[in-house]
Amino acid sequence: MSTQNRMHAFFHRAAALAAFVALLWAIQIVNWISGYGLNAAFGLVPRHVGGMDGIVAMPLLHGSFAHLIANTPPLLVMGGLNDGDRNTSFVGCEHDSSGARRRPRLDIR
């Protein structure tokens, strides 16, 4: 893979990560404007089967701006580390062109 292609792929993955973080912030702003009504409507309700749908939505909801501010830097760092290059990532597994998983490589760059 050429350097130009690697840079293009890197910026594509970085843009996807930035878009996800922007989505979290947009959801938080809507949640704040609605008086945190999204937390009540889509949050996890303990000990109620009807609140189980919150398992899907809860990772996108935050209790306050301080909560989201505290979660944003670790998300950016871990998301950036997980980007890796085309075939490898921080988690240490490789995928070939078919998507099948292969043994981890132990090369240090």
mmCIF file of N, CA, C and O in Angstrom:
data_model
loop_
_atom_site.group_PDB
_atom_site.id
_atom_site.type_symbol
_atom_site.label_atom_id
_atom_site.label_comp_id
_atom_site.label_asym_id
_atom_site.label_seq_id
_atom_site.Cartn_x
_atom_site.Cartn_y
_atom_site.Cartn_z
ATOM 1 N N MET A 1 0.848 -1.171 0.000
ATOM 2 C CA MET A 1 0.000 0.000 0.000
ATOM 3 C C MET A 1 0.890 1.230 0.000
ATOM 4 O O MET A 1 1.805 1.339 0.809
ATOM 5 N N SER A 2 0.618 2.163 -0.875
ATOM 6 C CA SER A 2 1.458 3.352 -0.976
ATOM 7 C C SER A 2 1.202 4.290 0.198
ATOM 8 O O SER A 2 0.180 4.203 0.889
ATOM 9 N N THR A 3 2.143 5.194 0.395
ATOM 10 C CA THR A 3 2.030 6.155 1.490
ATOM 11 C C THR A 3 0.800 7.029 1.323
ATOM 12 O O THR A 3 0.100 7.321 2.294
ATOM 13 N N GLN A 4 0.525 7.422 0.093
ATOM 14 C CA GLN A 4 -0.644 8.264 -0.160
ATOM 15 C C GLN A 4 -1.933 7.517 0.184
ATOM 16 O O GLN A 4 -2.843 8.085 0.786
ATOM 17 N N ASN A 5 -2.006 6.244 -0.156
ATOM 18 C CA ASN A 5 -3.189 5.449 0.175
ATOM 19 C C ASN A 5 -3.325 5.255 1.675
ATOM 20 O O ASN A 5 -4.434 5.264 2.211
ATOM 21 N N ARG A 6 -2.200 5.068 2.352
ATOM 22 C CA ARG A 6 -2.255 4.922 3.817
ATOM 23 C C ARG A 6 -2.752 6.200 4.470
ATOM 24 O O ARG A 6 -3.543 6.150 5.410
ATOM 25 N N MET A 7 -2.278 7.345 3.985
ATOM 26 C CA MET A 7 -2.724 8.614 4.547
ATOM 27 C C MET A 7 -4.218 8.827 4.289
ATOM 28 O O MET A 7 -4.946 9.296 5.162
ATOM 29 N N HIS A 8 -4.662 8.470 3.091
ATOM 30 C CA HIS A 8 -6.080 8.595 2.775
ATOM 31 C C HIS A 8 -6.904 7.714 3.707
ATOM 32 O O HIS A 8 -7.935 8.154 4.238
ATOM 33 N N ALA A 9 -6.462 6.488 3.917
ATOM 34 C CA ALA A 9 -7.181 5.572 4.809
ATOM 35 C C ALA A 9 -7.170 6.091 6.242
ATOM 36 O O ALA A 9 -8.185 6.017 6.948
ATOM 37 N N PHE A 10 -6.031 6.632 6.668
ATOM 38 C CA PHE A 10 -5.937 7.186 8.024
ATOM 39 C C PHE A 10 -6.922 8.334 8.205
ATOM 40 O O PHE A 10 -7.657 8.391 9.194
ATOM 41 N N PHE A 11 -6.954 9.268 7.248
ATOM 42 C CA PHE A 11 -7.862 10.405 7.366
ATOM 43 C C PHE A 11 -9.323 9.966 7.282
ATOM 44 O O PHE A 11 -10.184 10.553 7.938
ATOM 45 N N HIS A 12 -9.595 8.935 6.523
ATOM 46 C CA HIS A 12 -10.951 8.405 6.448
ATOM 47 C C HIS A 12 -11.384 7.851 7.806
ATOM 48 O O HIS A 12 -12.495 8.132 8.276
ATOM 49 N N ARG A 13 -10.505 7.076 8.448
ATOM 50 C CA ARG A 13 -10.825 6.524 9.779
ATOM 51 C C ARG A 13 -10.904 7.625 10.827
ATOM 52 O O ARG A 13 -11.758 7.583 11.715
ATOM 53 N N ALA A 14 -10.010 8.627 10.744
ATOM 54 C CA ALA A 14 -10.045 9.737 11.698
ATOM 55 C C ALA A 14 -11.332 10.543 11.534
ATOM 56 O O ALA A 14 -11.925 10.986 12.526
ATOM 57 N N ALA A 15 -11.780 10.723 10.308
ATOM 58 C CA ALA A 15 -13.033 11.447 10.069
ATOM 59 C C ALA A 15 -14.225 10.673 10.631
ATOM 60 O O ALA A 15 -15.155 11.270 11.186
ATOM 61 N N ALA A 16 -14.204 9.355 10.513
ATOM 62 C CA ALA A 16 -15.284 8.540 11.070
ATOM 63 C C ALA A 16 -15.315 8.660 12.593
ATOM 64 O O ALA A 16 -16.392 8.779 13.195
ATOM 65 N N LEU A 17 -14.139 8.656 13.216
ATOM 66 C CA LEU A 17 -14.069 8.811 14.672
ATOM 67 C C LEU A 17 -14.562 10.194 15.081
ATOM 68 O O LEU A 17 -15.334 10.333 16.033
ATOM 69 N N ALA A 18 -14.147 11.230 14.358
ATOM 70 C CA ALA A 18 -14.588 12.595 14.663
ATOM 71 C C ALA A 18 -16.099 12.728 14.480
ATOM 72 O O ALA A 18 -16.769 13.408 15.279
ATOM 73 N N ALA A 19 -16.643 12.075 13.460
ATOM 74 C CA ALA A 19 -18.090 12.121 13.231
ATOM 75 C C ALA A 19 -18.844 11.442 14.374
ATOM 76 O O ALA A 19 -19.900 11.928 14.804
ATOM 77 N N PHE A 20 -18.304 10.341 14.882
ATOM 78 C CA PHE A 20 -18.951 9.655 16.002
ATOM 79 C C PHE A 20 -18.944 10.531 17.257
ATOM 80 O O PHE A 20 -19.952 10.642 17.960
ATOM 81 N N VAL A 21 -17.818 11.189 17.527
ATOM 82 C CA VAL A 21 -17.737 12.083 18.685
ATOM 83 C C VAL A 21 -18.697 13.261 18.500
ATOM 84 O O VAL A 21 -19.379 13.671 19.449
ATOM 85 N N ALA A 22 -18.773 13.808 17.287
ATOM 86 C CA ALA A 22 -19.713 14.898 17.017
ATOM 87 C C ALA A 22 -21.156 14.443 17.224
ATOM 88 O O ALA A 22 -21.987 15.201 17.745
ATOM 89 N N LEU A 23 -21.452 13.202 16.839
ATOM 90 C CA LEU A 23 -22.790 12.651 17.068
ATOM 91 C C LEU A 23 -23.096 12.590 18.564
ATOM 92 O O LEU A 23 -24.200 12.947 18.997
ATOM 93 N N LEU A 24 -22.144 12.140 19.368
ATOM 94 C CA LEU A 24 -22.355 12.092 20.816
ATOM 95 C C LEU A 24 -22.645 13.484 21.382
ATOM 96 O O LEU A 24 -23.526 13.654 22.235
ATOM 97 N N TRP A 25 -21.897 14.490 20.907
ATOM 98 C CA TRP A 25 -22.113 15.854 21.374
ATOM 99 C C TRP A 25 -23.467 16.386 20.910
ATOM 100 O O TRP A 25 -24.155 17.084 21.664
ATOM 101 N N ALA A 26 -23.877 16.071 19.685
ATOM 102 C CA ALA A 26 -25.185 16.513 19.195
ATOM 103 C C ALA A 26 -26.309 15.881 20.011
ATOM 104 O O ALA A 26 -27.287 16.563 20.378
ATOM 105 N N ILE A 27 -26.177 14.601 20.319
ATOM 106 C CA ILE A 27 -27.179 13.924 21.149
ATOM 107 C C ILE A 27 -27.240 14.569 22.527
ATOM 108 O O ILE A 27 -28.327 14.795 23.078
ATOM 109 N N GLN A 28 -26.086 14.906 23.092
ATOM 110 C CA GLN A 28 -26.058 15.527 24.414
ATOM 111 C C GLN A 28 -26.727 16.896 24.390
ATOM 112 O O GLN A 28 -27.452 17.251 25.322
ATOM 113 N N ILE A 29 -26.509 17.673 23.329
ATOM 114 C CA ILE A 29 -27.143 18.992 23.235
ATOM 115 C C ILE A 29 -28.665 18.846 23.149
ATOM 116 O O ILE A 29 -29.406 19.558 23.840
ATOM 117 N N VAL A 30 -29.142 17.921 22.331
ATOM 118 C CA VAL A 30 -30.588 17.669 22.236
ATOM 119 C C VAL A 30 -31.115 17.189 23.585
ATOM 120 O O VAL A 30 -32.191 17.619 24.033
ATOM 121 N N ASN A 31 -30.374 16.326 24.251
ATOM 122 C CA ASN A 31 -30.773 15.814 25.563
ATOM 123 C C ASN A 31 -30.865 16.955 26.572
ATOM 124 O O ASN A 31 -31.811 17.026 27.360
ATOM 125 N N TRP A 32 -29.894 17.859 26.549
ATOM 126 C CA TRP A 32 -29.874 18.997 27.474
ATOM 127 C C TRP A 32 -31.045 19.933 27.209
ATOM 128 O O TRP A 32 -31.711 20.390 28.139
ATOM 129 N N ILE A 33 -31.291 20.223 25.907
ATOM 130 C CA ILE A 33 -32.402 21.114 25.550
ATOM 131 C C ILE A 33 -33.731 20.520 26.000
ATOM 132 O O ILE A 33 -34.627 21.245 26.451
ATOM 133 N N SER A 34 -33.854 19.198 25.909
ATOM 134 C CA SER A 34 -35.112 18.544 26.302
ATOM 135 C C SER A 34 -35.195 18.289 27.808
ATOM 136 O O SER A 34 -36.102 17.591 28.253
ATOM 137 N N GLY A 35 -34.293 18.848 28.570
ATOM 138 C CA GLY A 35 -34.307 18.636 30.023
ATOM 139 C C GLY A 35 -33.941 17.222 30.401
ATOM 140 O O GLY A 35 -34.475 16.668 31.351
ATOM 141 N N TYR A 36 -33.022 16.635 29.636
ATOM 142 C CA TYR A 36 -32.562 15.261 29.816
ATOM 143 C C TYR A 36 -33.714 14.252 29.700
ATOM 144 O O TYR A 36 -33.728 13.216 30.331
ATOM 145 N N GLY A 37 -34.664 14.610 28.825
ATOM 146 C CA GLY A 37 -35.789 13.717 28.570
ATOM 147 C C GLY A 37 -35.395 12.461 27.807
ATOM 148 O O GLY A 37 -36.076 11.443 27.914
ATOM 149 N N LEU A 38 -34.304 12.537 27.034
ATOM 150 C CA LEU A 38 -33.863 11.338 26.310
ATOM 151 C C LEU A 38 -33.410 10.251 27.275
ATOM 152 O O LEU A 38 -33.569 9.067 26.990
ATOM 153 N N ASN A 39 -32.812 10.658 28.392
ATOM 154 C CA ASN A 39 -32.377 9.656 29.373
ATOM 155 C C ASN A 39 -33.567 8.879 29.915
ATOM 156 O O ASN A 39 -33.501 7.664 30.093
ATOM 157 N N ALA A 40 -34.665 9.588 30.172
ATOM 158 C CA ALA A 40 -35.864 8.913 30.684
ATOM 159 C C ALA A 40 -36.534 8.070 29.602
ATOM 160 O O ALA A 40 -37.032 6.982 29.877
ATOM 161 N N ALA A 41 -36.516 8.572 28.364
ATOM 162 C CA ALA A 41 -37.212 7.866 27.280
ATOM 163 C C ALA A 41 -36.414 6.684 26.743
ATOM 164 O O ALA A 41 -36.994 5.646 26.417
ATOM 165 N N PHE A 42 -35.095 6.838 26.624
ATOM 166 C CA PHE A 42 -34.282 5.804 25.976
ATOM 167 C C PHE A 42 -33.230 5.182 26.886
ATOM 168 O O PHE A 42 -32.453 4.349 26.452
ATOM 169 N N GLY A 43 -33.190 5.601 28.150
ATOM 170 C CA GLY A 43 -32.188 5.071 29.070
ATOM 171 C C GLY A 43 -32.578 3.712 29.617
ATOM 172 O O GLY A 43 -33.709 3.246 29.476
ATOM 173 N N LEU A 44 -31.637 3.080 30.231
ATOM 174 C CA LEU A 44 -31.847 1.770 30.832
ATOM 175 C C LEU A 44 -32.647 1.938 32.123
ATOM 176 O O LEU A 44 -32.288 2.740 32.984
ATOM 177 N N VAL A 45 -33.727 1.193 32.246
ATOM 178 C CA VAL A 45 -34.557 1.246 33.448
ATOM 179 C C VAL A 45 -34.286 -0.022 34.243
ATOM 180 O O VAL A 45 -34.624 -1.124 33.800
ATOM 181 N N PRO A 46 -33.658 0.112 35.421
ATOM 182 C CA PRO A 46 -33.313 -1.084 36.187
ATOM 183 C C PRO A 46 -34.560 -1.840 36.663
ATOM 184 O O PRO A 46 -35.577 -1.251 37.004
ATOM 185 N N ARG A 47 -34.436 -3.144 36.668
ATOM 186 C CA ARG A 47 -35.459 -4.063 37.175
ATOM 187 C C ARG A 47 -36.791 -3.987 36.437
ATOM 188 O O ARG A 47 -37.827 -4.315 36.994
ATOM 189 N N HIS A 48 -36.760 -3.518 35.189
ATOM 190 C CA HIS A 48 -37.963 -3.490 34.363
ATOM 191 C C HIS A 48 -37.623 -4.041 32.989
ATOM 192 O O HIS A 48 -36.701 -3.561 32.339
ATOM 193 N N VAL A 49 -38.377 -5.033 32.552
ATOM 194 C CA VAL A 49 -38.132 -5.643 31.247
ATOM 195 C C VAL A 49 -38.350 -4.616 30.143
ATOM 196 O O VAL A 49 -37.630 -4.598 29.146
ATOM 197 N N GLY A 50 -39.290 -3.707 30.324
ATOM 198 C CA GLY A 50 -39.559 -2.682 29.320
ATOM 199 C C GLY A 50 -38.394 -1.718 29.130
ATOM 200 O O GLY A 50 -38.293 -1.060 28.109
ATOM 201 N N GLY A 51 -37.501 -1.636 30.100
ATOM 202 C CA GLY A 51 -36.360 -0.739 30.000
ATOM 203 C C GLY A 51 -35.140 -1.371 29.368
ATOM 204 O O GLY A 51 -34.086 -0.739 29.272
ATOM 205 N N MET A 52 -35.273 -2.608 28.896
ATOM 206 C CA MET A 52 -34.129 -3.311 28.310
ATOM 207 C C MET A 52 -33.677 -2.698 26.982
ATOM 208 O O MET A 52 -32.535 -2.865 26.594
ATOM 209 N N ASP A 53 -34.568 -1.991 26.283
ATOM 210 C CA ASP A 53 -34.157 -1.360 25.033
ATOM 211 C C ASP A 53 -33.110 -0.275 25.280
ATOM 212 O O ASP A 53 -32.393 0.111 24.365
ATOM 213 N N GLY A 54 -32.998 0.184 26.501
ATOM 214 C CA GLY A 54 -31.980 1.166 26.857
ATOM 215 C C GLY A 54 -30.566 0.632 26.752
ATOM 216 O O GLY A 54 -29.614 1.409 26.706
ATOM 217 N N ILE A 55 -30.403 -0.680 26.693
ATOM 218 C CA ILE A 55 -29.066 -1.262 26.549
ATOM 219 C C ILE A 55 -28.426 -0.777 25.251
ATOM 220 O O ILE A 55 -27.227 -0.524 25.194
ATOM 221 N N VAL A 56 -29.225 -0.602 24.213
ATOM 222 C CA VAL A 56 -28.706 -0.141 22.925
ATOM 223 C C VAL A 56 -28.434 1.358 22.954
ATOM 224 O O VAL A 56 -27.393 1.821 22.485
ATOM 225 N N ALA A 57 -29.343 2.148 23.511
ATOM 226 C CA ALA A 57 -29.236 3.607 23.467
ATOM 227 C C ALA A 57 -28.358 4.189 24.561
ATOM 228 O O ALA A 57 -27.787 5.269 24.396
ATOM 229 N N MET A 58 -28.204 3.513 25.674
ATOM 230 C CA MET A 58 -27.524 4.096 26.832
ATOM 231 C C MET A 58 -26.078 4.514 26.551
ATOM 232 O O MET A 58 -25.657 5.548 27.077
ATOM 233 N N PRO A 59 -25.287 3.788 25.765
ATOM 234 C CA PRO A 59 -23.920 4.253 25.515
ATOM 235 C C PRO A 59 -23.845 5.589 24.788
ATOM 236 O O PRO A 59 -22.818 6.257 24.814
ATOM 237 N N LEU A 60 -24.928 6.005 24.151
ATOM 238 C CA LEU A 60 -24.939 7.283 23.447
ATOM 239 C C LEU A 60 -25.435 8.425 24.325
ATOM 240 O O LEU A 60 -25.299 9.587 23.953
ATOM 241 N N LEU A 61 -26.012 8.117 25.470
ATOM 242 C CA LEU A 61 -26.571 9.127 26.369
ATOM 243 C C LEU A 61 -25.613 9.386 27.526
ATOM 244 O O LEU A 61 -24.944 8.478 28.008
ATOM 245 N N HIS A 62 -25.578 10.635 27.967
ATOM 246 C CA HIS A 62 -24.719 11.017 29.087
ATOM 247 C C HIS A 62 -25.538 11.818 30.085
ATOM 248 O O HIS A 62 -26.482 12.513 29.711
ATOM 249 N N GLY A 63 -25.177 11.737 31.342
ATOM 250 C CA GLY A 63 -25.927 12.378 32.407
ATOM 251 C C GLY A 63 -25.701 13.869 32.518
ATOM 252 O O GLY A 63 -26.524 14.581 33.088
ATOM 253 N N SER A 64 -24.597 14.368 31.977
ATOM 254 C CA SER A 64 -24.293 15.795 32.045
ATOM 255 C C SER A 64 -23.181 16.106 31.051
ATOM 256 O O SER A 64 -22.554 15.200 30.499
ATOM 257 N N PHE A 65 -22.937 17.406 30.865
ATOM 258 C CA PHE A 65 -21.822 17.792 30.000
ATOM 259 C C PHE A 65 -20.489 17.374 30.614
ATOM 260 O O PHE A 65 -19.555 17.011 29.907
ATOM 261 N N ALA A 66 -20.393 17.425 31.944
ATOM 262 C CA ALA A 66 -19.156 16.998 32.606
ATOM 263 C C ALA A 66 -18.872 15.525 32.320
ATOM 264 O O ALA A 66 -17.716 15.135 32.116
ATOM 265 N N HIS A 67 -19.909 14.720 32.285
ATOM 266 C CA HIS A 67 -19.770 13.294 31.986
ATOM 267 C C HIS A 67 -19.247 13.105 30.558
ATOM 268 O O HIS A 67 -18.319 12.328 30.319
ATOM 269 N N LEU A 68 -19.820 13.843 29.611
ATOM 270 C CA LEU A 68 -19.381 13.729 28.215
ATOM 271 C C LEU A 68 -17.972 14.288 28.030
ATOM 272 O O LEU A 68 -17.161 13.711 27.301
ATOM 273 N N ILE A 69 -17.669 15.400 28.702
ATOM 274 C CA ILE A 69 -16.319 15.974 28.623
ATOM 275 C C ILE A 69 -15.296 14.987 29.160
ATOM 276 O O ILE A 69 -14.207 14.831 28.602
ATOM 277 N N ALA A 70 -15.638 14.281 30.226
ATOM 278 C CA ALA A 70 -14.720 13.293 30.796
ATOM 279 C C ALA A 70 -14.556 12.073 29.890
ATOM 280 O O ALA A 70 -13.495 11.447 29.867
ATOM 281 N N ASN A 71 -15.575 11.723 29.116
ATOM 282 C CA ASN A 71 -15.514 10.542 28.252
ATOM 283 C C ASN A 71 -14.898 10.809 26.884
ATOM 284 O O ASN A 71 -14.426 9.874 26.232
ATOM 285 N N THR A 72 -14.897 12.055 26.423
ATOM 286 C CA THR A 72 -14.429 12.360 25.075
ATOM 287 C C THR A 72 -12.936 12.094 24.869
ATOM 288 O O THR A 72 -12.571 11.410 23.905
ATOM 289 N N PRO A 73 -12.026 12.590 25.725
ATOM 290 C CA PRO A 73 -10.598 12.309 25.468
ATOM 291 C C PRO A 73 -10.247 10.823 25.457
ATOM 292 O O PRO A 73 -9.534 10.379 24.547
ATOM 293 N N PRO A 74 -10.726 10.011 26.409
ATOM 294 C CA PRO A 74 -10.408 8.579 26.317
ATOM 295 C C PRO A 74 -10.969 7.924 25.057
ATOM 296 O O PRO A 74 -10.329 7.046 24.474
ATOM 297 N N LEU A 75 -12.147 8.363 24.622
ATOM 298 C CA LEU A 75 -12.713 7.812 23.392
ATOM 299 C C LEU A 75 -11.831 8.159 22.200
ATOM 300 O O LEU A 75 -11.564 7.308 21.349
ATOM 301 N N LEU A 76 -11.342 9.392 22.136
ATOM 302 C CA LEU A 76 -10.470 9.792 21.035
ATOM 303 C C LEU A 76 -9.143 9.033 21.071
ATOM 304 O O LEU A 76 -8.645 8.587 20.037
ATOM 305 N N VAL A 77 -8.571 8.874 22.257
ATOM 306 C CA VAL A 77 -7.294 8.163 22.375
ATOM 307 C C VAL A 77 -7.463 6.692 22.004
ATOM 308 O O VAL A 77 -6.720 6.153 21.172
ATOM 309 N N MET A 78 -8.438 6.022 22.606
ATOM 310 C CA MET A 78 -8.626 4.606 22.316
ATOM 311 C C MET A 78 -9.088 4.385 20.879
ATOM 312 O O MET A 78 -8.673 3.424 20.225
ATOM 313 N N GLY A 79 -9.928 5.263 20.368
ATOM 314 C CA GLY A 79 -10.343 5.155 18.979
ATOM 315 C C GLY A 79 -9.178 5.366 18.030
ATOM 316 O O GLY A 79 -9.046 4.675 17.023
ATOM 317 N N GLY A 80 -8.296 6.314 18.356
ATOM 318 C CA GLY A 80 -7.111 6.546 17.534
ATOM 319 C C GLY A 80 -6.145 5.385 17.588
ATOM 320 O O GLY A 80 -5.567 4.991 16.576
ATOM 321 N N LEU A 81 -5.970 4.806 18.761
ATOM 322 C CA LEU A 81 -5.083 3.647 18.881
ATOM 323 C C LEU A 81 -5.657 2.443 18.145
ATOM 324 O O LEU A 81 -4.916 1.638 17.582
ATOM 325 N N ASN A 82 -6.961 2.340 18.124
ATOM 326 C CA ASN A 82 -7.596 1.209 17.466
ATOM 327 C C ASN A 82 -7.544 1.318 15.944
ATOM 328 O O ASN A 82 -7.710 0.332 15.251
ATOM 329 N N ASP A 83 -7.303 2.519 15.433
ATOM 330 C CA ASP A 83 -7.228 2.687 13.978
ATOM 331 C C ASP A 83 -6.104 1.861 13.373
ATOM 332 O O ASP A 83 -6.302 1.191 12.378
ATOM 333 N N GLY A 84 -4.931 1.896 13.959
ATOM 334 C CA GLY A 84 -3.812 1.118 13.444
ATOM 335 C C GLY A 84 -3.550 1.395 11.981
ATOM 336 O O GLY A 84 -3.784 2.482 11.489
ATOM 337 N N ASP A 85 -3.060 0.411 11.259
ATOM 338 C CA ASP A 85 -2.929 0.559 9.816
ATOM 339 C C ASP A 85 -3.957 -0.331 9.143
ATOM 340 O O ASP A 85 -4.907 -0.792 9.765
ATOM 341 N N ARG A 86 -3.786 -0.623 7.885
ATOM 342 C CA ARG A 86 -4.837 -1.294 7.117
ATOM 343 C C ARG A 86 -5.207 -2.655 7.679
ATOM 344 O O ARG A 86 -6.367 -3.009 7.763
ATOM 345 N N ASN A 87 -4.227 -3.465 8.053
ATOM 346 C CA ASN A 87 -4.509 -4.841 8.465
ATOM 347 C C ASN A 87 -4.392 -5.084 9.959
ATOM 348 O O ASN A 87 -4.826 -6.100 10.448
ATOM 349 N N THR A 88 -3.759 -4.202 10.671
ATOM 350 C CA THR A 88 -3.578 -4.427 12.103
ATOM 351 C C THR A 88 -4.163 -3.263 12.878
ATOM 352 O O THR A 88 -4.434 -2.205 12.339
ATOM 353 N N SER A 89 -4.356 -3.466 14.140
ATOM 354 C CA SER A 89 -4.861 -2.412 14.995
ATOM 355 C C SER A 89 -4.244 -2.589 16.375
ATOM 356 O O SER A 89 -3.468 -3.499 16.623
ATOM 357 N N PHE A 90 -4.598 -1.710 17.276
ATOM 358 C CA PHE A 90 -4.077 -1.739 18.634
ATOM 359 C C PHE A 90 -4.367 -3.072 19.319
ATOM 360 O O PHE A 90 -3.579 -3.556 20.109
ATOM 361 N N VAL A 91 -5.495 -3.684 19.002
ATOM 362 C CA VAL A 91 -5.880 -4.921 19.678
ATOM 363 C C VAL A 91 -5.019 -6.100 19.259
ATOM 364 O O VAL A 91 -5.082 -7.152 19.872
ATOM 365 N N GLY A 92 -4.210 -5.947 18.224
ATOM 366 C CA GLY A 92 -3.196 -6.947 17.914
ATOM 367 C C GLY A 92 -3.636 -8.091 17.037
ATOM 368 O O GLY A 92 -2.935 -9.079 16.934
ATOM 369 N N CYS A 93 -4.769 -8.020 16.389
ATOM 370 C CA CYS A 93 -5.149 -9.099 15.493
ATOM 371 C C CYS A 93 -5.043 -8.612 14.053
ATOM 372 O O CYS A 93 -5.145 -7.434 13.779
ATOM 373 N N GLU A 94 -4.812 -9.533 13.171
ATOM 374 C CA GLU A 94 -4.688 -9.220 11.751
ATOM 375 C C GLU A 94 -5.846 -9.825 11.001
ATOM 376 O O GLU A 94 -6.413 -10.832 11.406
ATOM 377 N N HIS A 95 -6.176 -9.223 9.893
ATOM 378 C CA HIS A 95 -7.191 -9.758 9.001
ATOM 379 C C HIS A 95 -6.588 -9.797 7.607
ATOM 380 O O HIS A 95 -5.924 -8.861 7.189
ATOM 381 N N ASP A 96 -6.815 -10.878 6.900
ATOM 382 C CA ASP A 96 -6.344 -10.903 5.517
ATOM 383 C C ASP A 96 -7.408 -10.260 4.631
ATOM 384 O O ASP A 96 -8.407 -9.750 5.112
ATOM 385 N N SER A 97 -7.202 -10.268 3.330
ATOM 386 C CA SER A 97 -8.113 -9.553 2.435
ATOM 387 C C SER A 97 -9.524 -10.126 2.454
ATOM 388 O O SER A 97 -10.479 -9.442 2.105
ATOM 389 N N SER A 98 -9.696 -11.367 2.879
ATOM 390 C CA SER A 98 -11.034 -11.942 2.940
ATOM 391 C C SER A 98 -11.737 -11.600 4.248
ATOM 392 O O SER A 98 -12.902 -11.888 4.417
ATOM 393 N N GLY A 99 -11.013 -10.978 5.188
ATOM 394 C CA GLY A 99 -11.594 -10.635 6.478
ATOM 395 C C GLY A 99 -11.392 -11.702 7.527
ATOM 396 O O GLY A 99 -11.779 -11.533 8.673
ATOM 397 N N ALA A 100 -10.774 -12.837 7.136
ATOM 398 C CA ALA A 100 -10.543 -13.909 8.107
ATOM 399 C C ALA A 100 -9.457 -13.477 9.086
ATOM 400 O O ALA A 100 -8.500 -12.805 8.725
ATOM 401 N N ARG A 101 -9.603 -13.893 10.310
ATOM 402 C CA ARG A 101 -8.654 -13.528 11.349
ATOM 403 C C ARG A 101 -7.412 -14.397 11.280
ATOM 404 O O ARG A 101 -7.487 -15.588 11.058
ATOM 405 N N ARG A 102 -6.240 -13.786 11.481
ATOM 406 C CA ARG A 102 -4.993 -14.539 11.493
ATOM 407 C C ARG A 102 -4.303 -14.301 12.830
ATOM 408 O O ARG A 102 -4.714 -13.468 13.620
ATOM 409 N N ARG A 103 -3.231 -15.063 13.053
ATOM 410 C CA ARG A 103 -2.474 -14.911 14.300
ATOM 411 C C ARG A 103 -1.879 -13.513 14.401
ATOM 412 O O ARG A 103 -1.499 -12.925 13.408
ATOM 413 N N PRO A 104 -1.764 -12.976 15.622
ATOM 414 C CA PRO A 104 -1.164 -11.645 15.783
ATOM 415 C C PRO A 104 0.298 -11.635 15.375
ATOM 416 O O PRO A 104 1.012 -12.619 15.543
ATOM 417 N N ARG A 105 0.725 -10.514 14.834
ATOM 418 C CA ARG A 105 2.111 -10.266 14.499
ATOM 419 C C ARG A 105 2.771 -9.575 15.651
ATOM 420 O O ARG A 105 2.160 -8.751 16.298
ATOM 421 N N LEU A 106 4.009 -9.861 15.915
ATOM 422 C CA LEU A 106 4.711 -9.238 17.015
ATOM 423 C C LEU A 106 5.831 -8.341 16.526
ATOM 424 O O LEU A 106 6.895 -8.296 17.116
ATOM 425 N N ASP A 107 5.616 -7.623 15.456
ATOM 426 C CA ASP A 107 6.661 -6.713 14.994
ATOM 427 C C ASP A 107 6.465 -5.351 15.661
ATOM 428 O O ASP A 107 5.364 -4.883 15.848
ATOM 429 N N ILE A 108 7.543 -4.758 16.071
ATOM 430 C CA ILE A 108 7.511 -3.455 16.723
ATOM 431 C C ILE A 108 8.103 -2.447 15.759
ATOM 432 O O ILE A 108 9.207 -2.616 15.271
ATOM 433 N N ARG A 109 7.355 -1.411 15.493
ATOM 434 C CA ARG A 109 7.807 -0.403 14.528
ATOM 435 C C ARG A 109 8.352 0.791 15.218
ATOM 436 O O ARG A 109 8.004 1.247 16.189
#
